[in-house]
Coordinates of C-alpha atoms in Angstrom, one line a residue:
Chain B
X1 CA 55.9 96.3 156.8
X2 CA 58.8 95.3 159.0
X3 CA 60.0 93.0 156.1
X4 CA 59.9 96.3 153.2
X5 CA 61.9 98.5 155.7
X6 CA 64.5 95.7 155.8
X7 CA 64.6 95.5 151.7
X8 CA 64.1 99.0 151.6
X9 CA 67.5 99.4 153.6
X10 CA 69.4 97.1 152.5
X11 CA 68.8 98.0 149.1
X12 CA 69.9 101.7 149.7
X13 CA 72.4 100.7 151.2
X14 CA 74.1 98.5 148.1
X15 CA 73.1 100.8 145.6
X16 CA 74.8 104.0 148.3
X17 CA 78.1 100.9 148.0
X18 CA 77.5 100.7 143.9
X19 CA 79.1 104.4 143.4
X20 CA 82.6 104.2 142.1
X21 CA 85.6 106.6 142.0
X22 CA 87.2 107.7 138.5
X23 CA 90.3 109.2 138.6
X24 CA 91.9 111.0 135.2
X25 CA 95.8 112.0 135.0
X26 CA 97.0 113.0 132.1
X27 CA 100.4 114.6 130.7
X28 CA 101.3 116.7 127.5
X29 CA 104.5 118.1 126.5
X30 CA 102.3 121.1 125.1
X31 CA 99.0 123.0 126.1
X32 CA 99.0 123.8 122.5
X33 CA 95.4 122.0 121.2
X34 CA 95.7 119.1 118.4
X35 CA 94.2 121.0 114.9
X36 CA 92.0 118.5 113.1
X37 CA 91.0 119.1 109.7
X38 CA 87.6 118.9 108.3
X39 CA 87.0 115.0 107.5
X40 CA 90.5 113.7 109.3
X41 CA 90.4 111.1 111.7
X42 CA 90.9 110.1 114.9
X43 CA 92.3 106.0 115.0
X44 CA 91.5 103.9 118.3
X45 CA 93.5 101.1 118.4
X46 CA 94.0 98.8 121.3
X47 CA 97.2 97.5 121.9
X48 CA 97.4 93.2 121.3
X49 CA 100.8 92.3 122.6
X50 CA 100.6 91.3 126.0
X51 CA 100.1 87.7 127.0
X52 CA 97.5 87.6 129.5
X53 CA 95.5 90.0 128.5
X54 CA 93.8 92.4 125.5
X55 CA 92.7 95.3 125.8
X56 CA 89.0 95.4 126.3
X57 CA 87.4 95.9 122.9
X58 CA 84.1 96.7 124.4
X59 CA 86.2 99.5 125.7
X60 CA 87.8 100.3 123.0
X61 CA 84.2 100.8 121.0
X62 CA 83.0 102.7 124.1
X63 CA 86.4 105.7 123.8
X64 CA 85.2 105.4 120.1
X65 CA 81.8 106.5 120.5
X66 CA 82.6 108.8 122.9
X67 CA 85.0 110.6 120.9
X68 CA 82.4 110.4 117.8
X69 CA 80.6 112.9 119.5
X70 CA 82.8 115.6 117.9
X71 CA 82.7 116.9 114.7
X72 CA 85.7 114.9 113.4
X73 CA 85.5 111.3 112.3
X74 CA 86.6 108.5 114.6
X75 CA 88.5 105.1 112.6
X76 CA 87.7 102.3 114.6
X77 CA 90.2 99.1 115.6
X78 CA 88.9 96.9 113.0
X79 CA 88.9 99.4 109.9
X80 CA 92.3 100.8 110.4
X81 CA 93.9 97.5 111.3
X82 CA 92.7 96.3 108.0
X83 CA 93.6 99.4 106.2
X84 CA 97.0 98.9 107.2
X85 CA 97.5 94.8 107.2
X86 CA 100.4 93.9 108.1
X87 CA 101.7 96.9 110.0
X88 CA 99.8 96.9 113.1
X89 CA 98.9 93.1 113.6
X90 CA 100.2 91.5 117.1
X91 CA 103.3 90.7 115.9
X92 CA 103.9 94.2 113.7
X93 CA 102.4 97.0 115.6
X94 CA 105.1 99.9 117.0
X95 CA 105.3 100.0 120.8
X96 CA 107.7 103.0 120.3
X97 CA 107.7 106.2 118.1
X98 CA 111.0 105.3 116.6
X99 CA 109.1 102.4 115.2
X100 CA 106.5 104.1 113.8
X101 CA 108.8 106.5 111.6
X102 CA 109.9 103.0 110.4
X103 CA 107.2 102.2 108.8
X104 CA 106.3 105.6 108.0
X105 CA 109.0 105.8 105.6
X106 CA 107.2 103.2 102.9
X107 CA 105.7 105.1 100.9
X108 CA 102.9 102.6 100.5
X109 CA 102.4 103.0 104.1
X110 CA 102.3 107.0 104.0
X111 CA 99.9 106.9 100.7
X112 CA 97.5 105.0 102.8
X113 CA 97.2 107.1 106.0
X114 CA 97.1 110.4 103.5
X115 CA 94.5 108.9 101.6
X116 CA 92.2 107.6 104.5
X117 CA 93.1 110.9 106.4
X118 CA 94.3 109.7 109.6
X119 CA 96.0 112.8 111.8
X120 CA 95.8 110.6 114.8
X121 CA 96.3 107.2 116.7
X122 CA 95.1 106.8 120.2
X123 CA 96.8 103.8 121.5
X124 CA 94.7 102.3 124.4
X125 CA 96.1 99.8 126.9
X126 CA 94.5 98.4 130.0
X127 CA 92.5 96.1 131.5
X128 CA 89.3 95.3 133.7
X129 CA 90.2 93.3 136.9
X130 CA 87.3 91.9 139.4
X131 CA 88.6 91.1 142.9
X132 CA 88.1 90.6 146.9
X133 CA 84.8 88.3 146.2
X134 CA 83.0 88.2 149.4
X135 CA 79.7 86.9 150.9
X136 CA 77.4 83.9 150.0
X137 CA 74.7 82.6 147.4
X138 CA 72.5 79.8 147.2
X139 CA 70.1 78.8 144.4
X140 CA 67.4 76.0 144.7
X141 CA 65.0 74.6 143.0
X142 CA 62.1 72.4 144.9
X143 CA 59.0 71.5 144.3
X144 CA 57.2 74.2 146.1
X145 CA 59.3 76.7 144.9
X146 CA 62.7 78.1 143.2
X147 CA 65.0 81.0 144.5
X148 CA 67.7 82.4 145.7
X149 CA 69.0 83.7 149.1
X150 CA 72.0 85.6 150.6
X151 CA 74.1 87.9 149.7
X152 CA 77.7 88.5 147.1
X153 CA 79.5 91.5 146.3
X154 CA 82.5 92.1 144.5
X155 CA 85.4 95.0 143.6
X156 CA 86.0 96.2 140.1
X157 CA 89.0 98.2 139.1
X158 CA 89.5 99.6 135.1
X159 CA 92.7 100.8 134.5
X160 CA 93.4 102.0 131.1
X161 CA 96.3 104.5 129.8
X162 CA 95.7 106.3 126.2
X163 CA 98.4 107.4 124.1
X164 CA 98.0 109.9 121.7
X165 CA 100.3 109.7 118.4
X166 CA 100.3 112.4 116.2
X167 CA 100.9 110.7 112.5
X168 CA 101.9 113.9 110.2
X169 CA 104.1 115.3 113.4
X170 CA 105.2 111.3 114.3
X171 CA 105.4 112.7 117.4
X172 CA 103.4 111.9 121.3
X173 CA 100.6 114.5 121.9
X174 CA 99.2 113.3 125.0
X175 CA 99.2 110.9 128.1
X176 CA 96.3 110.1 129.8
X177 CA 95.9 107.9 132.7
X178 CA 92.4 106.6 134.0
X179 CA 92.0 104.7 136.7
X180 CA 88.4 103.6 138.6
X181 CA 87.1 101.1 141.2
X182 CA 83.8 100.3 142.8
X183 CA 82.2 97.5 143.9
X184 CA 78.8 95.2 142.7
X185 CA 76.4 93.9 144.9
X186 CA 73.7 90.8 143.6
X187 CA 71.2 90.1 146.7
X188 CA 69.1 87.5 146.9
X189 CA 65.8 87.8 148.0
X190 CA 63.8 85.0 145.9
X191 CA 64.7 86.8 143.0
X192 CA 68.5 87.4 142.3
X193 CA 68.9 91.5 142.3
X194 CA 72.3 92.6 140.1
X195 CA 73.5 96.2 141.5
X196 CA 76.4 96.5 139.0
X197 CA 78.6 99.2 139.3
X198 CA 79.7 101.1 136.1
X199 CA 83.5 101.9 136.3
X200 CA 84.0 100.9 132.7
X201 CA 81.5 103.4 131.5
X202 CA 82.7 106.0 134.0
X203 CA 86.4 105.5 133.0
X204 CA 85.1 105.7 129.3
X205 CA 83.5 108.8 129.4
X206 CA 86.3 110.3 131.6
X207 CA 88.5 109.2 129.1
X208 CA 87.0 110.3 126.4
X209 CA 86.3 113.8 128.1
X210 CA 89.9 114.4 128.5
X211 CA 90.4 113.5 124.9
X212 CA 88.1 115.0 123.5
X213 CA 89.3 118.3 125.1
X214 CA 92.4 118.4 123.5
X215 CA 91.4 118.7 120.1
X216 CA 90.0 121.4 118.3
X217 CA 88.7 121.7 114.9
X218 CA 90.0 123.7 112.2
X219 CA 88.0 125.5 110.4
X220 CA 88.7 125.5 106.1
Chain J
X1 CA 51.2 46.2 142.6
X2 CA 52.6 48.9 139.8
X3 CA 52.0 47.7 136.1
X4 CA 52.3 50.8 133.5
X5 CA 50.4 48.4 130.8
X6 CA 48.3 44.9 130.4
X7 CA 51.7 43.3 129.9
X8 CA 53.9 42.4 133.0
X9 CA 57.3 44.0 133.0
X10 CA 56.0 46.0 129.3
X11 CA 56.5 49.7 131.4
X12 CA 60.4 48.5 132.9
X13 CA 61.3 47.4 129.6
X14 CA 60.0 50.3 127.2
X15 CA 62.1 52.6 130.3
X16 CA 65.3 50.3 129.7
X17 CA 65.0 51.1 125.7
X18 CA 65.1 54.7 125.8
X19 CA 67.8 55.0 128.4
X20 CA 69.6 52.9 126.1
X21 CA 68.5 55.0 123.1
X22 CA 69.8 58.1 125.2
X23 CA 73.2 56.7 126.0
X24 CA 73.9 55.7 122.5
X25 CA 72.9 58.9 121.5
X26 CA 75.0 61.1 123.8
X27 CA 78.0 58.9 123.0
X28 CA 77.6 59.2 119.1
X29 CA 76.8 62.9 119.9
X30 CA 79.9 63.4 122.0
X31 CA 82.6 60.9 119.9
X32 CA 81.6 63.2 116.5
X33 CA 83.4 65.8 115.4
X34 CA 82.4 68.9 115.2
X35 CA 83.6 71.2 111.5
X36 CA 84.4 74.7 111.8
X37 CA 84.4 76.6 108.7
X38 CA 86.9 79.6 108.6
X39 CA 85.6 82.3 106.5
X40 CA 88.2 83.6 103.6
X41 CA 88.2 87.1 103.8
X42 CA 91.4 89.2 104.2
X43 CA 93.0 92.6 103.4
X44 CA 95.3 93.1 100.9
X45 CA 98.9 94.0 101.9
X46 CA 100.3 98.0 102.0
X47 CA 103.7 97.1 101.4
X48 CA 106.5 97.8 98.7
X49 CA 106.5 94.4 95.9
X50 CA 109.6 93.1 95.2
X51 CA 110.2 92.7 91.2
X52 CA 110.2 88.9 91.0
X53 CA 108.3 86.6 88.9
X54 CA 107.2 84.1 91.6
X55 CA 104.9 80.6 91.0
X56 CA 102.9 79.8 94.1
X57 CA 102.2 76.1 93.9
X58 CA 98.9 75.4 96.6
X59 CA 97.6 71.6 95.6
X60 CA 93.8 70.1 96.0
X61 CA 95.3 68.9 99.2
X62 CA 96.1 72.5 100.7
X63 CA 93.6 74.4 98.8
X64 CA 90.3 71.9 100.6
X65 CA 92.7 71.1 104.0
X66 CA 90.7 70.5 107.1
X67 CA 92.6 70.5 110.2
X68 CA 92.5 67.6 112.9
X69 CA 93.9 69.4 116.1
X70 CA 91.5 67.0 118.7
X71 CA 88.9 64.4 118.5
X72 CA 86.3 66.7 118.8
X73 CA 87.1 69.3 116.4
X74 CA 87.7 69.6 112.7
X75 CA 89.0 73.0 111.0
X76 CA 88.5 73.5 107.4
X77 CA 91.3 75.9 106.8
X78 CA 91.8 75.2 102.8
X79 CA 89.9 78.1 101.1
X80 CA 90.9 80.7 103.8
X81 CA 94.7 79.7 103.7
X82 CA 95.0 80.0 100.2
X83 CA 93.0 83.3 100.1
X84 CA 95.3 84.4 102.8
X85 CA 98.7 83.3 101.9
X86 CA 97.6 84.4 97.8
X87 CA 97.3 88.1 99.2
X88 CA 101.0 87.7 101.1
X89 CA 102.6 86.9 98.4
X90 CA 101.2 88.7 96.1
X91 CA 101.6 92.0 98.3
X92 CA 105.5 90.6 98.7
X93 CA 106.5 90.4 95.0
X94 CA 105.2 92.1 92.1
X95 CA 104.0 89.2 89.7
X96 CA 102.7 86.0 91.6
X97 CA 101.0 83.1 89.6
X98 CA 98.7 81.0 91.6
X99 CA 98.9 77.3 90.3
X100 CA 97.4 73.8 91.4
X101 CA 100.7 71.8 90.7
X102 CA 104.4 72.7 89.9
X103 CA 104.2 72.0 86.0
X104 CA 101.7 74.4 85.7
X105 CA 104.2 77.3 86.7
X106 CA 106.2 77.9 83.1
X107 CA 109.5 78.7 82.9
X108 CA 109.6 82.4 83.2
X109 CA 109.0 82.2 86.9
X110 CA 112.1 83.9 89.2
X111 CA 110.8 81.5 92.5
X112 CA 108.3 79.0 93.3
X113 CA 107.3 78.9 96.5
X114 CA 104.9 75.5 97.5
X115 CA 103.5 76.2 101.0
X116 CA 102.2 72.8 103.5
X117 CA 100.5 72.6 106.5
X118 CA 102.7 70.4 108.8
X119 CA 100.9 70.7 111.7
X120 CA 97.5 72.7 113.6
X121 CA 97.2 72.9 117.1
X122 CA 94.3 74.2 119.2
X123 CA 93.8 74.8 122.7
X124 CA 90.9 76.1 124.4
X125 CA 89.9 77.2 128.0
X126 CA 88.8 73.4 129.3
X127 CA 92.9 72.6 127.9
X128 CA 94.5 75.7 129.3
X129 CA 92.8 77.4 132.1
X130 CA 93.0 80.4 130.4
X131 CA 90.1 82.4 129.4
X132 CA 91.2 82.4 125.5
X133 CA 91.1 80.0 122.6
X134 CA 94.3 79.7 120.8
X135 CA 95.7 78.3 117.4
X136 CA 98.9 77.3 116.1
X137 CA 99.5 76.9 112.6
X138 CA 102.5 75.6 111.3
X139 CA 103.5 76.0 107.3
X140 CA 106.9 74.8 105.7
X141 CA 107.6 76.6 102.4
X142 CA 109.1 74.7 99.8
X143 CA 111.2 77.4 97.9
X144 CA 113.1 76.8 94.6
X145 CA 114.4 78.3 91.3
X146 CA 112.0 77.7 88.1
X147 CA 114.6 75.2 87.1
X148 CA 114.3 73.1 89.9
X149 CA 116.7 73.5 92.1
X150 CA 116.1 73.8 95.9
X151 CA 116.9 77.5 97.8
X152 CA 115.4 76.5 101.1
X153 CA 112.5 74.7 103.1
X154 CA 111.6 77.5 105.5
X155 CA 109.5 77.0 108.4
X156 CA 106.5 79.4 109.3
X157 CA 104.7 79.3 112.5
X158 CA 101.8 81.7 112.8
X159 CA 99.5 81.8 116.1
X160 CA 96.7 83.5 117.1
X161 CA 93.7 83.7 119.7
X162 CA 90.0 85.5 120.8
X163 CA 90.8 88.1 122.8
X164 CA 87.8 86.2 125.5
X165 CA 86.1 83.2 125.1
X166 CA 83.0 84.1 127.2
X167 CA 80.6 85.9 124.5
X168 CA 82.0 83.3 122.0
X169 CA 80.8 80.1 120.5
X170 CA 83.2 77.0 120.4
X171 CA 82.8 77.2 117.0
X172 CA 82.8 81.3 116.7
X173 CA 86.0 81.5 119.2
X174 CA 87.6 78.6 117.1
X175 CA 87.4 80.6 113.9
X176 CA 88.6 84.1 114.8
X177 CA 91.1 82.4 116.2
X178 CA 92.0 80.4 113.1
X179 CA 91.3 84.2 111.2
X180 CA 94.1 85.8 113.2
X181 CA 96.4 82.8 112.7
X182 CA 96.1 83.4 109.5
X183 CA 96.6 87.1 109.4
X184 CA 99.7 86.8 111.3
X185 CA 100.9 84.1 108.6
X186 CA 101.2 87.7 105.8
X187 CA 102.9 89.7 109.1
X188 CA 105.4 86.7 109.7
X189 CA 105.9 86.7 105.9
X190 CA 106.1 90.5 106.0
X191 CA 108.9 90.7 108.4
X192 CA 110.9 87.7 107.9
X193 CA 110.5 86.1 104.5
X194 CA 113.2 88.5 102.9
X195 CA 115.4 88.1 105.9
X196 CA 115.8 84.1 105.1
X197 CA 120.0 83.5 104.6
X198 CA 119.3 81.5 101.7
X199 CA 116.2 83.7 100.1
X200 CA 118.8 86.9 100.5
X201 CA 121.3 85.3 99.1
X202 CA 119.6 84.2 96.1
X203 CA 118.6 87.9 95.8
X204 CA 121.5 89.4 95.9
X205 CA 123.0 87.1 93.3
X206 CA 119.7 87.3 90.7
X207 CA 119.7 91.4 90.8
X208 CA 123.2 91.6 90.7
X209 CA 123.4 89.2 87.8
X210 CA 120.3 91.1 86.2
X211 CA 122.0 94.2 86.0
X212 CA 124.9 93.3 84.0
X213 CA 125.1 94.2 80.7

């Protein structure tokens, strides 16, 4: 009895420590909202340049999702990428606007993003980072018997800004900034126990709320 | 007294055959190499085709080229390369004959352009602490008149890596890496290959000499 009031505890206790904080800033020259035709779309695109890290693309398929949930269609990374070889490979894609109405002036280029009828790019750049490891594990295996004892947790923070490219304007529509941290917990008691917190899903769906506000839908 | 059969020292020596067995076997397992095929499957190119007549020369050797970057790992780059550098150049210029060797090309060509692998390199987490696998692919391009005569040999480096190796096979992470190599082999062509001294040069002086009367 003694021993399920200490479990009992402790686990309440981690999974009270599991919550995480999500934080959205965003900036827009306009309130104006985007218009969105019937059957445009919406590009995610994660950006590829960096050295030591790429954008998540379990994130990137997450915003995606999220903003599929409207009524307009959503391009995902791999379709548009392709659509448009060579332009926005590593070495090619625009980090400013100036370059994009570079390669907006080929004609090739234009014909493609009127025909696949693409209003918008969201550019997403970010990264998850796991840090400030604490505590202690052990695993064993006897004859007797196998498990695990002790006790681990970790923080997570997801930071991810999304820029939002208007590609018949060439112009910037939106900033947004989200930023979220908690921390994950795995306890050992025979049996390892994962309490995972969820800032990439939080920050996701933040994200994608934010987003997803800004559009609306024309109607034809 | 421990026997394991009727035979003294029968149990000791059966034991002393299969850890030998095992030993060979993890050292023939460990000293093969391991092929990675890379799949040949690439976009076409939205760009604007220069109006050249151009003879791409790609040889048995480049066309079925397998890459030797380690001991442990072979990379059979052949088909994909030529898929991918065929779609370059023929987003680049506006008439591109594929061909196995140089005599094939006929004489109506404007360029021919024979691409060669000089050298693959490969490095992986165990090499570089990093959490990515990463390739290097260097190309020289061979690039002449129809006649013969040499324009430049232009050197082409193209790289690329997984963006994380941890839900990646050795062999999965070693191929979209090879893939993206090879994708940025058409972007490096893309932004550079018109920007060659020598290649402008030759431009300038064909169209201008073209549009005399």
């Amino acid at each position: 009895m003694k021993h399920t009031a200490i479990i009992l505890l402790m686990t309440a206790t981690a999974l009270a420590g599991c919550g995480s904080t999500t934080t959205v800033d965003d900036y827009r020259p306009t309130a104006e909202p985007m218009d969105i035709g019937t059957g445009d779309k919406v590009a995610v695109l994660g950006r590829r340049d960096a050295g030591h890290y790429e954008t998540d693309r379990d994130f990137i398929n997450c915003l995606g999702n999220q903003l599929s949930k409207s009524n307009f269609q959503v391009m995902m990374e791999e379709s548009f990428v392709d659509a448009l070889y060579p332009w926005f490979e590593p070495r090619t894609a625009p980090k400013h606007l100036n370059r994009l109405k570079k390669i907006m002036e080929i004609p090739t280029v234009q014909e493609k993003i009127r025909s696949e009828k693409i209003s918008y790019l969201v550019w997403l750049d970010g990264e998850v980072e796991s840090h400030d490891m604490s505590g202690a594990m052990h695993c064993g295996l006897g004859p007797y018997a196998i498990g695990c004892f002790g006790y681990t947790s970790w923080d997570k923070v997801v930071t991810f800004e999304a820029i939002v490219w208007n590609l018949q304007d060439l112009t910037e529509e939106a900033r947004i900034r989200v930023d979220s941290e908690g921390t994950s917990y795995v306890i050992g008691i025979v049996a390892p126990i994962p309490l995972l917190t969820r800032v990439e899903s939080e920050a996701c769906v933040g994200l994608g709320n934010q987003l997803l506000s800004y559009f609306t839908q024309e109607v034809e | 007294m421990r026997r394991n059969s009727g035979y003294p020292g029968h149990g000791s020596k059966l034991h002393l055959y299969m850890m030998a067995l095992m030993i060979a076997g993890t050292a023939l397992l460990s000293g093969c190499a391991k092929n990675h095929k890379v799949k040949s499957d690439f976009p076409d190119m939205v760009v604007e085709p220069v109006d050249l007549r151009v003879v791409l020369v790609m040889n048995n050797d480049f066309r079925t080229y397998t890459a030797k970057p380690n001991k442990k790992d072979r990379i059979q780059l052949g088909e994909a390369q030529t898929e991918a550098l065929t779609k370059a150049f023929k987003g680049l210029f506006s008439d591109v004959n594929v061909v196995y060797s140089w005599q094939r090309g006929g004489p109506d060509a404007d360029l021919v352009i024979t691409p060669a692998v000089r050298e693959v390199q490969l490095s992986s987490p165990s090499d570089s602490y990093q959490t990515v696998f990463e390739v290097w692919i260097k190309y020289s391009l061979d690039i002449s008149t129809a006649d013969g005569v040499p324009i430049d040999s232009w050197f082409l480096p193209a790289y690329g890596k997984t963006p994380y190796s941890y839900l990646f096979s050795r062999s999965k992470a070693i191929e979209e890496a090879t893939i993206m190599a090879l994708r940025d082999t058409g972007a490096k062509l893309m932004l550079d290959f018109f920007r060659i001294p020598a290649i402008n040069g030759w431009m300038q002086q064909h169209f201008a000499a073209n549009e005399q009367p």
